[in-house]
Short mmCIF file of C-alpha atoms in Angstrom, two decimals:
data_model
loop_
_atom_site.label_atom_id
_atom_site.label_comp_id
_atom_site.label_asym_id
_atom_site.label_seq_id
_atom_site.Cartn_x
_atom_site.Cartn_y
_atom_site.Cartn_z
CA MET A 1 0.01 0.03 -0.04
CA ILE A 2 1.37 3.52 -1.18
CA VAL A 3 0.66 6.27 1.65
CA LYS A 4 0.82 9.74 0.45
CA GLU A 5 3.28 11.88 1.90
CA GLU A 6 0.52 14.30 3.47
CA GLU A 7 -0.90 11.10 4.90
CA MET A 8 2.21 9.92 6.42
CA ALA A 9 2.96 13.38 8.04
CA ASN A 10 -0.48 13.17 9.30
CA LEU A 11 -0.22 9.77 10.68
CA LEU A 12 3.27 10.34 12.25
CA GLU A 13 1.88 13.75 13.96
CA SER A 14 -0.99 11.71 15.48
CA ASN A 15 1.47 9.45 16.96
CA GLY A 16 3.28 12.16 18.38
CA ALA A 17 6.39 11.21 16.05
CA VAL A 18 6.68 14.65 14.55
CA GLU A 19 8.80 17.15 16.60
CA LYS A 20 7.66 20.77 16.73
CA LYS A 21 9.22 22.92 14.07
CA THR A 22 12.18 24.87 15.33
CA GLN A 23 12.63 28.48 14.55
CA VAL A 24 15.12 28.82 11.71
CA VAL A 25 15.28 32.81 11.26
CA PHE A 26 15.67 35.20 13.89
CA GLU A 27 12.95 37.80 14.88
CA ALA A 28 14.12 41.26 13.96
CA ASP A 29 12.86 44.71 14.29
CA GLU A 30 13.11 47.11 11.23
CA ASP A 31 14.63 50.33 11.56
CA THR A 32 14.20 53.57 9.60
CA TYR A 33 17.14 52.99 7.25
CA ASP A 34 15.99 49.46 5.85
CA GLY A 35 18.06 47.67 8.43
CA VAL A 36 17.06 45.27 11.12
CA LYS A 37 17.89 44.69 14.84
CA VAL A 38 18.15 41.64 16.42
CA GLN A 39 18.17 40.91 20.35
CA ILE A 40 19.50 37.60 21.17
CA ASN A 41 17.95 36.57 24.44
CA GLU A 42 18.01 32.85 24.41
CA LEU A 43 21.06 30.81 25.11
CA MET A 44 22.29 28.51 22.31
CA ASP A 45 25.29 26.99 20.96
CA SER A 46 27.26 28.50 18.36
CA ASN A 47 26.43 25.89 15.64
CA HIS A 48 22.73 26.76 15.89
CA PHE A 49 23.53 30.38 16.11
CA VAL A 50 25.45 30.26 12.72
CA THR A 51 22.69 28.17 10.95
CA MET A 52 20.02 30.64 12.12
CA LEU A 53 22.36 33.62 11.09
CA ARG A 54 22.78 32.34 7.57
CA ALA A 55 19.20 31.53 6.82
CA SER A 56 18.25 35.04 8.29
CA ILE A 57 20.77 37.10 6.27
CA SER A 58 19.69 35.04 3.09
CA GLN A 59 16.04 36.13 4.16
CA TRP A 60 16.87 39.74 4.80
CA ARG A 61 18.92 40.06 1.36
CA LYS A 62 15.75 38.93 -0.54
CA GLN A 63 13.84 41.46 1.53
CA GLY A 64 16.31 44.15 0.55
CA LYS A 65 17.63 44.92 3.99
CA ARG A 66 20.82 46.53 4.31
CA GLY A 67 22.43 47.02 7.88
CA VAL A 68 22.18 44.21 10.39
CA TRP A 69 22.67 45.08 14.08
CA ILE A 70 22.94 42.19 16.61
CA LYS A 71 22.91 43.04 20.16
CA LEU A 72 24.60 40.56 22.40
CA PRO A 73 24.06 40.44 26.15
CA ILE A 74 27.24 39.75 27.94
CA GLU A 75 25.89 36.38 28.99
CA HIS A 76 25.92 35.39 25.25
CA ALA A 77 29.63 36.10 24.85
CA ASN A 78 30.17 32.58 23.64
CA LEU A 79 28.51 33.88 20.26
CA VAL A 80 31.01 36.68 19.49
CA ASN A 81 33.55 34.53 17.49
CA ALA A 82 30.97 32.82 15.52
CA ALA A 83 29.35 36.23 14.46
CA VAL A 84 32.83 37.79 13.34
CA LYS A 85 33.67 34.68 11.35
CA GLN A 86 30.21 35.28 9.34
CA GLY A 87 31.57 38.80 8.55
CA PHE A 88 30.11 40.91 11.57
CA TRP A 89 32.20 43.50 13.08
CA TYR A 90 32.21 45.20 16.56
CA HIS A 91 30.13 48.37 16.63
CA HIS A 92 30.43 49.39 20.37
CA ALA A 93 30.40 47.82 23.81
CA GLU A 94 28.69 48.77 27.00
CA PRO A 95 29.07 47.07 30.38
CA THR A 96 26.15 44.54 29.87
CA TYR A 97 26.29 44.13 26.08
CA LEU A 98 28.31 44.03 22.66
CA MET A 99 26.69 45.41 19.51
CA LEU A 100 27.84 43.70 16.42
CA VAL A 101 27.01 45.03 12.73
CA TYR A 102 26.78 43.32 9.10
CA TRP A 103 26.35 44.94 6.05
CA ILE A 104 24.41 43.11 3.27
CA PRO A 105 24.49 44.79 -0.22
CA GLU A 106 27.57 44.65 -2.31
CA ILE A 107 28.42 48.33 -1.90
CA PRO A 108 30.31 50.32 0.55
CA HIS A 109 28.43 50.27 3.77
CA THR A 110 26.80 53.47 5.18
CA ILE A 111 26.65 52.40 8.98
CA PRO A 112 27.28 55.33 11.16
CA ALA A 113 30.27 54.90 13.50
CA ASN A 114 30.02 54.95 17.23
CA ALA A 115 29.94 57.91 19.21
CA SER A 116 33.16 59.90 18.69
CA HIS A 117 33.15 62.31 21.36
CA ARG A 118 33.24 62.57 25.07
CA ILE A 119 31.67 65.42 26.85
CA GLY A 120 33.04 67.45 29.71
CA ILE A 121 32.19 70.35 31.64
CA GLY A 122 33.87 73.10 33.57
CA ALA A 123 31.86 75.30 36.08
CA LEU A 124 32.31 78.98 36.86
CA VAL A 125 30.38 79.37 40.24
CA MET A 126 30.47 83.11 41.07
CA ASN A 127 28.95 84.52 44.02
CA ASP A 128 27.97 88.17 44.75
CA ASN A 129 31.25 89.09 46.15
CA GLY A 130 32.69 88.29 42.60
CA GLU A 131 34.64 85.41 44.13
CA VAL A 132 34.77 81.98 42.14
CA LEU A 133 34.58 78.59 43.59
CA VAL A 134 37.90 76.81 42.88
CA VAL A 135 39.32 73.40 43.83
CA GLN A 136 42.94 71.64 44.06
CA GLU A 137 42.70 68.02 42.78
CA ARG A 138 44.32 64.90 44.37
CA ASN A 139 44.95 63.04 41.19
CA GLY A 140 45.03 63.42 37.33
CA ALA A 141 47.01 65.82 35.30
CA PHE A 142 47.02 68.55 38.25
CA LYS A 143 48.08 66.28 40.99
CA GLY A 144 50.95 68.14 42.88
CA THR A 145 50.80 71.21 40.80
CA GLU A 146 48.98 73.31 43.65
CA VAL A 147 46.97 74.98 40.73
CA TRP A 148 43.45 76.28 41.73
CA LYS A 149 40.99 75.35 39.12
CA MET A 150 37.29 75.35 38.39
CA PRO A 151 35.54 72.07 39.33
CA THR A 152 35.39 69.81 36.22
CA GLY A 153 33.65 66.62 35.21
CA VAL A 154 32.22 64.22 32.43
CA VAL A 155 28.64 64.23 31.46
CA ASP A 156 27.02 60.88 32.10
CA GLU A 157 24.91 59.28 29.22
CA GLY A 158 21.66 60.62 29.17
CA GLU A 159 22.48 63.78 31.36
CA ASP A 160 22.11 67.27 30.01
CA ILE A 161 25.15 69.55 30.00
CA CYS A 162 23.45 72.08 32.43
CA ASP A 163 22.70 69.33 35.08
CA ALA A 164 26.03 67.61 34.84
CA ALA A 165 27.63 71.08 35.76
CA VAL A 166 25.31 71.38 38.74
CA ARG A 167 26.07 67.79 39.75
CA GLU A 168 29.74 68.14 39.46
CA VAL A 169 29.91 71.20 41.60
CA GLN A 170 27.85 69.60 44.32
CA GLU A 171 29.83 66.32 44.25
CA GLU A 172 33.21 68.00 44.32
CA THR A 173 32.66 70.92 46.94
CA GLY A 174 29.10 70.30 48.37
CA ILE A 175 27.96 73.71 46.85
CA LYS A 176 24.36 73.68 45.71
CA ALA A 177 24.12 75.85 42.50
CA GLU A 178 21.93 76.70 39.37
CA PHE A 179 22.97 76.82 35.81
CA LEU A 180 22.81 80.29 34.51
CA GLU A 181 24.84 80.09 30.92
CA LEU A 182 27.11 78.51 28.70
CA LEU A 183 30.06 80.69 28.36
CA ALA A 184 32.36 78.66 25.73
CA PHE A 185 33.18 75.33 24.50
CA ARG A 186 36.29 73.58 22.94
CA GLN A 187 37.00 70.49 20.89
CA SER A 188 40.15 68.53 20.94
CA HIS A 189 41.01 65.27 19.43
CA LYS A 190 42.91 62.02 20.37
CA SER A 191 42.01 62.39 23.89
CA PHE A 192 40.23 59.48 26.04
CA PHE A 193 41.06 56.20 24.52
CA GLY A 194 41.59 58.02 20.91
CA LYS A 195 38.07 59.76 21.06
CA SER A 196 37.50 63.58 20.43
CA ASP A 197 36.64 65.67 23.56
CA LEU A 198 34.09 68.43 23.92
CA PHE A 199 34.47 70.62 27.12
CA PHE A 200 31.79 73.26 27.95
CA VAL A 201 32.48 76.21 30.28
CA CYS A 202 29.20 76.73 32.29
CA MET A 203 28.40 79.79 34.52
CA LEU A 204 26.48 78.95 37.93
CA LYS A 205 24.88 80.72 40.62
CA PRO A 206 25.75 79.47 44.04
CA LEU A 207 22.61 78.38 46.19
CA SER A 208 24.52 77.59 49.26
CA TYR A 209 28.13 78.81 50.35
CA LYS A 210 29.52 76.59 53.01
CA ILE A 211 32.14 74.07 51.29
CA GLN A 212 32.02 70.34 52.06
CA LYS A 213 34.78 69.07 49.70
CA GLN A 214 34.87 65.54 48.36
CA ASP A 215 38.24 64.22 50.19
CA SER A 216 38.65 61.27 47.92
CA GLU A 217 39.27 63.32 44.71
CA ILE A 218 39.60 66.92 46.05
CA LYS A 219 42.46 67.98 47.96
CA GLY A 220 41.30 71.73 48.69
CA ALA A 221 38.29 73.95 47.94
CA GLN A 222 37.82 77.65 48.46
CA TRP A 223 36.07 80.97 47.37
CA MET A 224 38.67 82.89 45.47
CA HIS A 225 38.57 86.38 43.97
CA MET A 226 38.35 85.97 39.85
CA GLU A 227 41.30 88.18 39.55
CA GLU A 228 43.33 86.20 41.66
CA TYR A 229 42.48 83.01 39.73
CA ALA A 230 43.31 84.38 36.62
CA ALA A 231 46.75 85.60 37.67
CA GLN A 232 47.82 82.19 38.42
CA PRO A 233 51.24 81.58 36.63
CA PHE A 234 49.66 78.19 35.22
CA VAL A 235 46.60 80.06 33.98
CA LYS A 236 48.77 82.92 32.31
CA LYS A 237 51.19 80.49 30.73
CA HIS A 238 48.73 78.25 29.04
CA GLU A 239 46.66 79.93 26.00
CA MET A 240 43.43 77.84 26.46
CA PHE A 241 43.33 78.56 30.48
CA ASN A 242 44.21 81.97 29.89
CA LYS A 243 41.52 82.73 27.13
CA ILE A 244 38.78 81.22 29.53
CA ALA A 245 39.87 83.31 32.59
CA GLU A 246 39.56 86.30 30.20
CA ILE A 247 35.98 85.50 29.20
CA CYS A 248 35.21 84.87 33.03
CA LEU A 249 36.62 88.30 33.93
CA ALA A 250 34.60 89.88 31.23
CA LYS A 251 31.45 88.04 32.27
CA LYS A 252 31.92 89.34 35.89
CA LYS A 253 32.14 92.83 34.24
CA ASN A 254 28.84 92.07 32.31
CA LYS A 255 30.84 92.61 29.21
CA TYR A 256 30.14 89.17 27.84
CA ASN A 257 27.08 87.32 26.83
CA GLY A 258 26.83 83.55 26.98
CA PHE A 259 24.08 81.04 25.95
CA SER A 260 21.20 80.76 28.13
CA LYS A 261 19.16 77.29 27.88
CA GLU A 262 15.39 76.66 26.71
CA LEU A 263 13.62 73.28 26.95
CA MET A 264 12.48 72.55 23.53
CA THR A 265 10.51 69.61 22.07
CA SER A 266 12.17 67.42 19.23
CA ALA A 267 10.79 67.79 15.49
CA PHE A 268 10.40 63.99 15.24
CA SER A 269 9.31 62.78 18.55
CA ALA A 270 7.91 64.08 21.94
CA LYS A 271 11.34 64.05 23.50
CA LYS A 272 12.46 67.30 25.22
CA SER A 273 15.84 68.69 24.95
CA TYR A 274 17.61 71.81 25.74
CA LEU A 275 18.59 74.39 23.00
CA TYR A 276 21.38 76.88 24.31
CA PHE A 277 21.44 80.17 22.50
CA ASN A 278 22.36 83.97 22.79
CA GLN A 279 19.30 85.98 23.59
#
């Protein structure tokens, strides 16, 4: 007796002999640039991963997709080597995941590079007596120099420049303050791990005056007349520091206008962000 293929499948299934179909391609979200984004959530061995990856790329190629982004949580680090062998490369890494990318078309890729800049702030905190808040650092480039400098720091991910300035001042000196203006900024290159660096000088108004310095990083903190700060040999010797000091002196005399902040809504979403501009 000849049993048709369809009948045989039904027969086997009724006897529990047919295994459930396994997933052969990755689920992916589309991005706005004809690409796809994949989040690996389930543990799998590298052989199964490669099989699914090849099938997925084949399907995405037929669909006209371009860039492929695979987010590998740190617990799936065993798949990194397999992905790289399939032509993926590192895009960026964070403490909990690694992002890998792949380009499907046979043309030069247009995948944007990872973030190229680190953002830093310097805070000019000036009281009503024309004194500025200055610190001496225990570590870093200023260690052992006895130079008095304005509080500085790095902007955290997702943090606005104005908020970072307020936070750093309070962390280093215990002084509460509010942001007034953005006075100046500079860009430099080949800095932290080869990245470029943006440094914003912000003017703040103190809301408290009693200093409680951060002992682990700050050797000393005090209020100092702006003219005394600007007259330090180190400041006078270095062009960048000297120019910033000149700007601060001009601001003290109301002869310089910085950039105020205003909260704005994005043109493409409901997200809010600050626009800094000269009024």
